[in-house]
Amino acid sequence: MAEFIHLHNHSEYSLLDGLQKTKDMVAYAKSLGMKALAITDHGNLYGAIRFYKACKEADIKPIIGCEVYVAKRSLLDKEAGVDKDYNHLILLAENETGYKNLMKIVSISYLDGYYYKPRTDLTLLEKYHEGLICLSACVNGFVTAPLVSGEDALGEERAKKLNEIFGQGNFFFEIQRHLNVPPQKIANEKLIALSKKLGIPLVATNDNHYTKKDDAEAQEVLLCIQTQLTLNDANRKLSMIDSPDFYIKSADEMENLFQDIPEALENTVKIADRCDLEIELGKWHMPIFNVPDNKSAAGYLRELTDVGIKRRYKEVTKEIQDRVEYELSVITKKKYEMYFLIVSDFVNWAKDHGIAVGPGRGSAAGSVVSYALRITDVDPFFFSLPFERFLNPDRPSAPDIDLDFADTRREEVIEYVTKKYGKDRVAQIITFGTMEARGSVRDAGRALGMPYAGPDRIAKMIPQGWQGHAMTIDSALSQSPDLKRAYESEPETK
């Protein structure tokens, strides 16, 4: 039986370009008997941890990577203006060092190199190359694109540079064989010749954007949504319907495609064997709060709580004191003293500097300790709010304190926290937006060339989600008799 590992895969996190969900791609690769799989989304690592967990659950080796955008000029060359041109490269993390460097490259690409796409450059790759394996990517690759356009000298020069940056044996020429992609034949011929000339090894890949062959039409609709075109537009780029092979092929299918270059198949396995990344999950790394006078964190937290309780209540009853003792015992047992001290620190700093802070919302309002520390301003006893909903001995996850600061001065709080605890210990999170059922129906209808009224009518039959849970098409069909009836009786709706 042929052995092969897919090293070029786009998930749903390649926005409006990748159709397959991380769990689906992992499950399908596992069903094909593959022992490893890579994720290489366009310019980001949004799906890395979800993919990693899915692979671990399926007992398949996860290979974390990214298809980065490489600017042709240095990002440092500000005087020359924005370099609008870019090409692709695949970066795979061989180990923890490589994973950390990949995160740095991607982060800096967004912070310093963003121009429609998060772009990196050769200087950045040179600085953070350690622990990374580089593949030359698709026909729009950093080396491949000039070869396809007839700029062979430039392509060779770039290949030598990348081989120099990543080191011999860490840079591979990536060859693909997709249907109806004319530039690919030119690229493959030149890459194979260049491989012999420069001694740079070949690796076979399939540029996977969806899981199974039958998904090609759905992928085409997704691309139409991205490009604001319809299936009826003749000027669309590469059609997945005409070239329905950007899916996860079996090892035998790949062997049939590359039987003349067996070493390119073998190298996929060798690369997978080299990649050995273990990401420690479930362990909290708290910043250090400098406790004054060499006191312990637990002792200082108690001291602040005792002072705060007396300030909050005219009379500290036995019930209040017992509640304080219970909460502190849970907090210290679970090692969250630093967490409370840090949050109390920047909340009180904001209040002392006249920055409006919300009174507290969510389960944190049930903590008397939070109330004593002025983190919240809601009295748990007056409103009979339980502490256990916020934190209890059996809760595996960390406490979550939701805070609101005045929009006009929020940046001051962030700046304070960053300066006090270190830039490398402060992060801002994003909300990752997805296409919900109603929006997907309207977008798909437009891509299919349907008049707006039809998809809009169908979308309105889909119930709204509830309590933060998104409504799915399957759930909507089971909950909406009108939608089910339309689906079963109207071919266009189906």
PDB file of N, CA and C in Angstrom, residues 8-68:
ATOM      1  N   HIS A   8      -0.470  20.120   2.459  1.00  0.00           N
ATOM      2  CA  HIS A   8      -0.998  21.409   1.976  1.00  0.00           C
ATOM      3  C   HIS A   8      -2.528  21.345   2.059  1.00  0.00           C
ATOM      4  N   ASN A   9      -3.078  21.857   3.140  1.00  0.00           N
ATOM      5  CA  ASN A   9      -4.519  21.751   3.392  1.00  0.00           C
ATOM      6  C   ASN A   9      -5.096  23.053   3.933  1.00  0.00           C
ATOM      7  N   HIS A  10      -6.186  23.478   3.325  1.00  0.00           N
ATOM      8  CA  HIS A  10      -6.881  24.691   3.771  1.00  0.00           C
ATOM      9  C   HIS A  10      -8.194  24.306   4.443  1.00  0.00           C
ATOM     10  N   SER A  11      -8.393  24.811   5.633  1.00  0.00           N
ATOM     11  CA  SER A  11      -9.628  24.544   6.371  1.00  0.00           C
ATOM     12  C   SER A  11     -10.582  25.721   6.211  1.00  0.00           C
ATOM     13  N   GLU A  12     -11.659  25.694   6.965  1.00  0.00           N
ATOM     14  CA  GLU A  12     -12.642  26.782   6.954  1.00  0.00           C
ATOM     15  C   GLU A  12     -12.018  28.107   7.399  1.00  0.00           C
ATOM     16  N   TYR A  13     -10.828  28.040   8.034  1.00  0.00           N
ATOM     17  CA  TYR A  13     -10.165  29.259   8.503  1.00  0.00           C
ATOM     18  C   TYR A  13      -9.378  29.957   7.399  1.00  0.00           C
ATOM     19  N   SER A  14      -9.315  29.361   6.208  1.00  0.00           N
ATOM     20  CA  SER A  14      -8.882  30.103   5.023  1.00  0.00           C
ATOM     21  C   SER A  14     -10.150  30.768   4.510  1.00  0.00           C
ATOM     22  N   LEU A  15     -10.416  31.950   4.990  1.00  0.00           N
ATOM     23  CA  LEU A  15     -11.730  32.565   4.901  1.00  0.00           C
ATOM     24  C   LEU A  15     -12.271  32.648   3.479  1.00  0.00           C
ATOM     25  N   LEU A  16     -13.484  32.091   3.287  1.00  0.00           N
ATOM     26  CA  LEU A  16     -14.177  32.068   2.006  1.00  0.00           C
ATOM     27  C   LEU A  16     -13.327  31.442   0.901  1.00  0.00           C
ATOM     28  N   ASP A  17     -12.383  30.595   1.304  1.00  0.00           N
ATOM     29  CA  ASP A  17     -11.519  29.926   0.340  1.00  0.00           C
ATOM     30  C   ASP A  17     -11.378  28.442   0.661  1.00  0.00           C
ATOM     31  N   GLY A  18     -11.490  28.115   1.948  1.00  0.00           N
ATOM     32  CA  GLY A  18     -11.442  26.718   2.373  1.00  0.00           C
ATOM     33  C   GLY A  18     -12.818  26.284   2.823  1.00  0.00           C
ATOM     34  N   LEU A  19     -13.273  25.156   2.308  1.00  0.00           N
ATOM     35  CA  LEU A  19     -14.627  24.685   2.630  1.00  0.00           C
ATOM     36  C   LEU A  19     -14.629  23.720   3.804  1.00  0.00           C
ATOM     37  N   GLN A  20     -13.554  22.931   3.927  1.00  0.00           N
ATOM     38  CA  GLN A  20     -13.587  21.820   4.878  1.00  0.00           C
ATOM     39  C   GLN A  20     -13.383  22.261   6.322  1.00  0.00           C
ATOM     40  N   LYS A  21     -14.146  21.651   7.211  1.00  0.00           N
ATOM     41  CA  LYS A  21     -14.002  21.902   8.640  1.00  0.00           C
ATOM     42  C   LYS A  21     -12.867  21.029   9.177  1.00  0.00           C
ATOM     43  N   THR A  22     -12.196  21.533  10.205  1.00  0.00           N
ATOM     44  CA  THR A  22     -11.013  20.842  10.716  1.00  0.00           C
ATOM     45  C   THR A  22     -11.308  19.398  11.113  1.00  0.00           C
ATOM     46  N   LYS A  23     -12.407  19.168  11.825  1.00  0.00           N
ATOM     47  CA  LYS A  23     -12.723  17.807  12.264  1.00  0.00           C
ATOM     48  C   LYS A  23     -13.003  16.893  11.079  1.00  0.00           C
ATOM     49  N   ASP A  24     -13.664  17.433  10.054  1.00  0.00           N
ATOM     50  CA  ASP A  24     -13.992  16.624   8.874  1.00  0.00           C
ATOM     51  C   ASP A  24     -12.730  16.197   8.144  1.00  0.00           C
ATOM     52  N   MET A  25     -11.793  17.127   7.963  1.00  0.00           N
ATOM     53  CA  MET A  25     -10.578  16.797   7.222  1.00  0.00           C
ATOM     54  C   MET A  25      -9.733  15.781   7.981  1.00  0.00           C
ATOM     55  N   VAL A  26      -9.695  15.918   9.305  1.00  0.00           N
ATOM     56  CA  VAL A  26      -8.928  14.975  10.115  1.00  0.00           C
ATOM     57  C   VAL A  26      -9.567  13.588  10.069  1.00  0.00           C
ATOM     58  N   ALA A  27     -10.899  13.543  10.237  1.00  0.00           N
ATOM     59  CA  ALA A  27     -11.602  12.254  10.229  1.00  0.00           C
ATOM     60  C   ALA A  27     -11.441  11.545   8.891  1.00  0.00           C
ATOM     61  N   TYR A  28     -11.494  12.315   7.797  1.00  0.00           N
ATOM     62  CA  TYR A  28     -11.387  11.701   6.480  1.00  0.00           C
ATOM     63  C   TYR A  28      -9.966  11.191   6.215  1.00  0.00           C
ATOM     64  N   ALA A  29      -8.973  11.978   6.611  1.00  0.00           N
ATOM     65  CA  ALA A  29      -7.579  11.533   6.455  1.00  0.00           C
ATOM     66  C   ALA A  29      -7.340  10.263   7.265  1.00  0.00           C
ATOM     67  N   LYS A  30      -7.926  10.207   8.455  1.00  0.00           N
ATOM     68  CA  LYS A  30      -7.806   9.012   9.295  1.00  0.00           C
ATOM     69  C   LYS A  30      -8.453   7.809   8.618  1.00  0.00           C
ATOM     70  N   SER A  31      -9.612   8.023   8.001  1.00  0.00           N
ATOM     71  CA  SER A  31     -10.308   6.923   7.322  1.00  0.00           C
ATOM     72  C   SER A  31      -9.520   6.395   6.135  1.00  0.00           C
ATOM     73  N   LEU A  32      -8.645   7.260   5.575  1.00  0.00           N
ATOM     74  CA  LEU A  32      -7.804   6.847   4.448  1.00  0.00           C
ATOM     75  C   LEU A  32      -6.518   6.159   4.930  1.00  0.00           C
ATOM     76  N   GLY A  33      -6.373   6.030   6.234  1.00  0.00           N
ATOM     77  CA  GLY A  33      -5.224   5.341   6.797  1.00  0.00           C
ATOM     78  C   GLY A  33      -3.973   6.189   6.927  1.00  0.00           C
ATOM     79  N   MET A  34      -4.136   7.517   6.880  1.00  0.00           N
ATOM     80  CA  MET A  34      -2.966   8.391   6.976  1.00  0.00           C
ATOM     81  C   MET A  34      -2.590   8.622   8.439  1.00  0.00           C
ATOM     82  N   LYS A  35      -1.283   8.612   8.681  1.00  0.00           N
ATOM     83  CA  LYS A  35      -0.813   8.703  10.072  1.00  0.00           C
ATOM     84  C   LYS A  35      -0.545  10.145  10.507  1.00  0.00           C
ATOM     85  N   ALA A  36      -0.604  11.072   9.556  1.00  0.00           N
ATOM     86  CA  ALA A  36      -0.356  12.484   9.882  1.00  0.00           C
ATOM     87  C   ALA A  36      -1.105  13.367   8.887  1.00  0.00           C
ATOM     88  N   LEU A  37      -1.257  14.641   9.246  1.00  0.00           N
ATOM     89  CA  LEU A  37      -1.942  15.597   8.379  1.00  0.00           C
ATOM     90  C   LEU A  37      -1.488  17.002   8.770  1.00  0.00           C
ATOM     91  N   ALA A  38      -1.374  17.876   7.765  1.00  0.00           N
ATOM     92  CA  ALA A  38      -0.973  19.263   8.032  1.00  0.00           C
ATOM     93  C   ALA A  38      -2.144  20.213   7.830  1.00  0.00           C
ATOM     94  N   ILE A  39      -2.100  21.347   8.512  1.00  0.00           N
ATOM     95  CA  ILE A  39      -3.038  22.445   8.260  1.00  0.00           C
ATOM     96  C   ILE A  39      -2.192  23.632   7.806  1.00  0.00           C
ATOM     97  N   THR A  40      -2.566  24.239   6.675  1.00  0.00           N
ATOM     98  CA  THR A  40      -1.771  25.347   6.123  1.00  0.00           C
ATOM     99  C   THR A  40      -2.714  26.434   5.600  1.00  0.00           C
ATOM    100  N   ASP A  41      -3.438  27.042   6.503  1.00  0.00           N
ATOM    101  CA  ASP A  41      -4.393  28.062   6.090  1.00  0.00           C
ATOM    102  C   ASP A  41      -3.688  29.313   5.587  1.00  0.00           C
ATOM    103  N   HIS A  42      -4.408  30.096   4.786  1.00  0.00           N
ATOM    104  CA  HIS A  42      -3.858  31.306   4.191  1.00  0.00           C
ATOM    105  C   HIS A  42      -3.581  32.375   5.242  1.00  0.00           C
ATOM    106  N   GLY A  43      -2.308  32.621   5.531  1.00  0.00           N
ATOM    107  CA  GLY A  43      -1.903  33.774   6.328  1.00  0.00           C
ATOM    108  C   GLY A  43      -2.245  33.758   7.795  1.00  0.00           C
ATOM    109  N   ASN A  44      -2.858  32.680   8.306  1.00  0.00           N
ATOM    110  CA  ASN A  44      -3.262  32.705   9.713  1.00  0.00           C
ATOM    111  C   ASN A  44      -3.130  31.342  10.373  1.00  0.00           C
ATOM    112  N   LEU A  45      -3.213  31.367  11.710  1.00  0.00           N
ATOM    113  CA  LEU A  45      -3.168  30.146  12.515  1.00  0.00           C
ATOM    114  C   LEU A  45      -4.439  30.004  13.347  1.00  0.00           C
ATOM    115  N   TYR A  46      -5.532  30.604  12.881  1.00  0.00           N
ATOM    116  CA  TYR A  46      -6.784  30.597  13.647  1.00  0.00           C
ATOM    117  C   TYR A  46      -7.246  29.173  13.997  1.00  0.00           C
ATOM    118  N   GLY A  47      -7.063  28.257  13.071  1.00  0.00           N
ATOM    119  CA  GLY A  47      -7.580  26.903  13.278  1.00  0.00           C
ATOM    120  C   GLY A  47      -6.591  25.937  13.888  1.00  0.00           C
ATOM    121  N   ALA A  48      -5.383  26.404  14.227  1.00  0.00           N
ATOM    122  CA  ALA A  48      -4.302  25.501  14.640  1.00  0.00           C
ATOM    123  C   ALA A  48      -4.655  24.649  15.862  1.00  0.00           C
ATOM    124  N   ILE A  49      -5.161  25.273  16.919  1.00  0.00           N
ATOM    125  CA  ILE A  49      -5.424  24.521  18.153  1.00  0.00           C
ATOM    126  C   ILE A  49      -6.610  23.580  17.981  1.00  0.00           C
ATOM    127  N   ARG A  50      -7.644  24.045  17.299  1.00  0.00           N
ATOM    128  CA  ARG A  50      -8.796  23.164  17.043  1.00  0.00           C
ATOM    129  C   ARG A  50      -8.347  21.958  16.211  1.00  0.00           C
ATOM    130  N   PHE A  51      -7.521  22.201  15.207  1.00  0.00           N
ATOM    131  CA  PHE A  51      -6.992  21.126  14.371  1.00  0.00           C
ATOM    132  C   PHE A  51      -6.119  20.191  15.206  1.00  0.00           C
ATOM    133  N   TYR A  52      -5.262  20.763  16.047  1.00  0.00           N
ATOM    134  CA  TYR A  52      -4.369  19.978  16.898  1.00  0.00           C
ATOM    135  C   TYR A  52      -5.171  19.031  17.799  1.00  0.00           C
ATOM    136  N   LYS A  53      -6.207  19.566  18.420  1.00  0.00           N
ATOM    137  CA  LYS A  53      -7.039  18.747  19.310  1.00  0.00           C
ATOM    138  C   LYS A  53      -7.744  17.629  18.536  1.00  0.00           C
ATOM    139  N   ALA A  54      -8.263  17.961  17.343  1.00  0.00           N
ATOM    140  CA  ALA A  54      -8.961  16.972  16.527  1.00  0.00           C
ATOM    141  C   ALA A  54      -8.017  15.839  16.136  1.00  0.00           C
ATOM    142  N   CYS A  55      -6.781  16.192  15.796  1.00  0.00           N
ATOM    143  CA  CYS A  55      -5.793  15.169  15.432  1.00  0.00           C
ATOM    144  C   CYS A  55      -5.463  14.275  16.625  1.00  0.00           C
ATOM    145  N   LYS A  56      -5.279  14.883  17.783  1.00  0.00           N
ATOM    146  CA  LYS A  56      -4.955  14.098  18.976  1.00  0.00           C
ATOM    147  C   LYS A  56      -6.091  13.137  19.326  1.00  0.00           C
ATOM    148  N   GLU A  57      -7.320  13.611  19.185  1.00  0.00           N
ATOM    149  CA  GLU A  57      -8.478  12.757  19.469  1.00  0.00           C
ATOM    150  C   GLU A  57      -8.564  11.593  18.490  1.00  0.00           C
ATOM    151  N   ALA A  58      -8.145  11.838  17.244  1.00  0.00           N
ATOM    152  CA  ALA A  58      -8.210  10.809  16.202  1.00  0.00           C
ATOM    153  C   ALA A  58      -6.949   9.958  16.150  1.00  0.00           C
ATOM    154  N   ASP A  59      -5.987  10.237  17.028  1.00  0.00           N
ATOM    155  CA  ASP A  59      -4.713   9.516  17.048  1.00  0.00           C
ATOM    156  C   ASP A  59      -3.992   9.616  15.702  1.00  0.00           C
ATOM    157  N   ILE A  60      -3.889  10.841  15.231  1.00  0.00           N
ATOM    158  CA  ILE A  60      -3.190  11.133  13.988  1.00  0.00           C
ATOM    159  C   ILE A  60      -2.258  12.318  14.269  1.00  0.00           C
ATOM    160  N   LYS A  61      -1.041  12.297  13.719  1.00  0.00           N
ATOM    161  CA  LYS A  61      -0.074  13.343  14.057  1.00  0.00           C
ATOM    162  C   LYS A  61      -0.462  14.687  13.429  1.00  0.00           C
ATOM    163  N   PRO A  62      -0.593  15.746  14.242  1.00  0.00           N
ATOM    164  CA  PRO A  62      -0.887  17.079  13.694  1.00  0.00           C
ATOM    165  C   PRO A  62       0.395  17.784  13.247  1.00  0.00           C
ATOM    166  N   ILE A  63       0.356  18.371  12.061  1.00  0.00           N
ATOM    167  CA  ILE A  63       1.468  19.185  11.572  1.00  0.00           C
ATOM    168  C   ILE A  63       0.934  20.600  11.393  1.00  0.00           C
ATOM    169  N   ILE A  64       1.413  21.520  12.213  1.00  0.00           N
ATOM    170  CA  ILE A  64       0.906  22.890  12.193  1.00  0.00           C
ATOM    171  C   ILE A  64       1.727  23.721  11.202  1.00  0.00           C
ATOM    172  N   GLY A  65       1.025  24.336  10.266  1.00  0.00           N
ATOM    173  CA  GLY A  65       1.712  25.150   9.269  1.00  0.00           C
ATOM    174  C   GLY A  65       0.863  26.319   8.824  1.00  0.00           C
ATOM    175  N   CYS A  66       1.358  27.034   7.840  1.00  0.00           N
ATOM    176  CA  CYS A  66       0.643  28.206   7.322  1.00  0.00           C
ATOM    177  C   CYS A  66       1.142  28.485   5.909  1.00  0.00           C
ATOM    178  N   GLU A  67       0.228  28.885   5.031  1.00  0.00           N
ATOM    179  CA  GLU A  67       0.636  29.373   3.715  1.00  0.00           C
ATOM    180  C   GLU A  67       0.744  30.893   3.823  1.00  0.00           C
ATOM    181  N   VAL A  68       1.973  31.358   3.945  1.00  0.00           N
ATOM    182  CA  VAL A  68       2.194  32.790   4.177  1.00  0.00           C
ATOM    183  C   VAL A  68       2.295  33.538   2.854  1.00  0.00           C
TER     184      VAL A  68
END
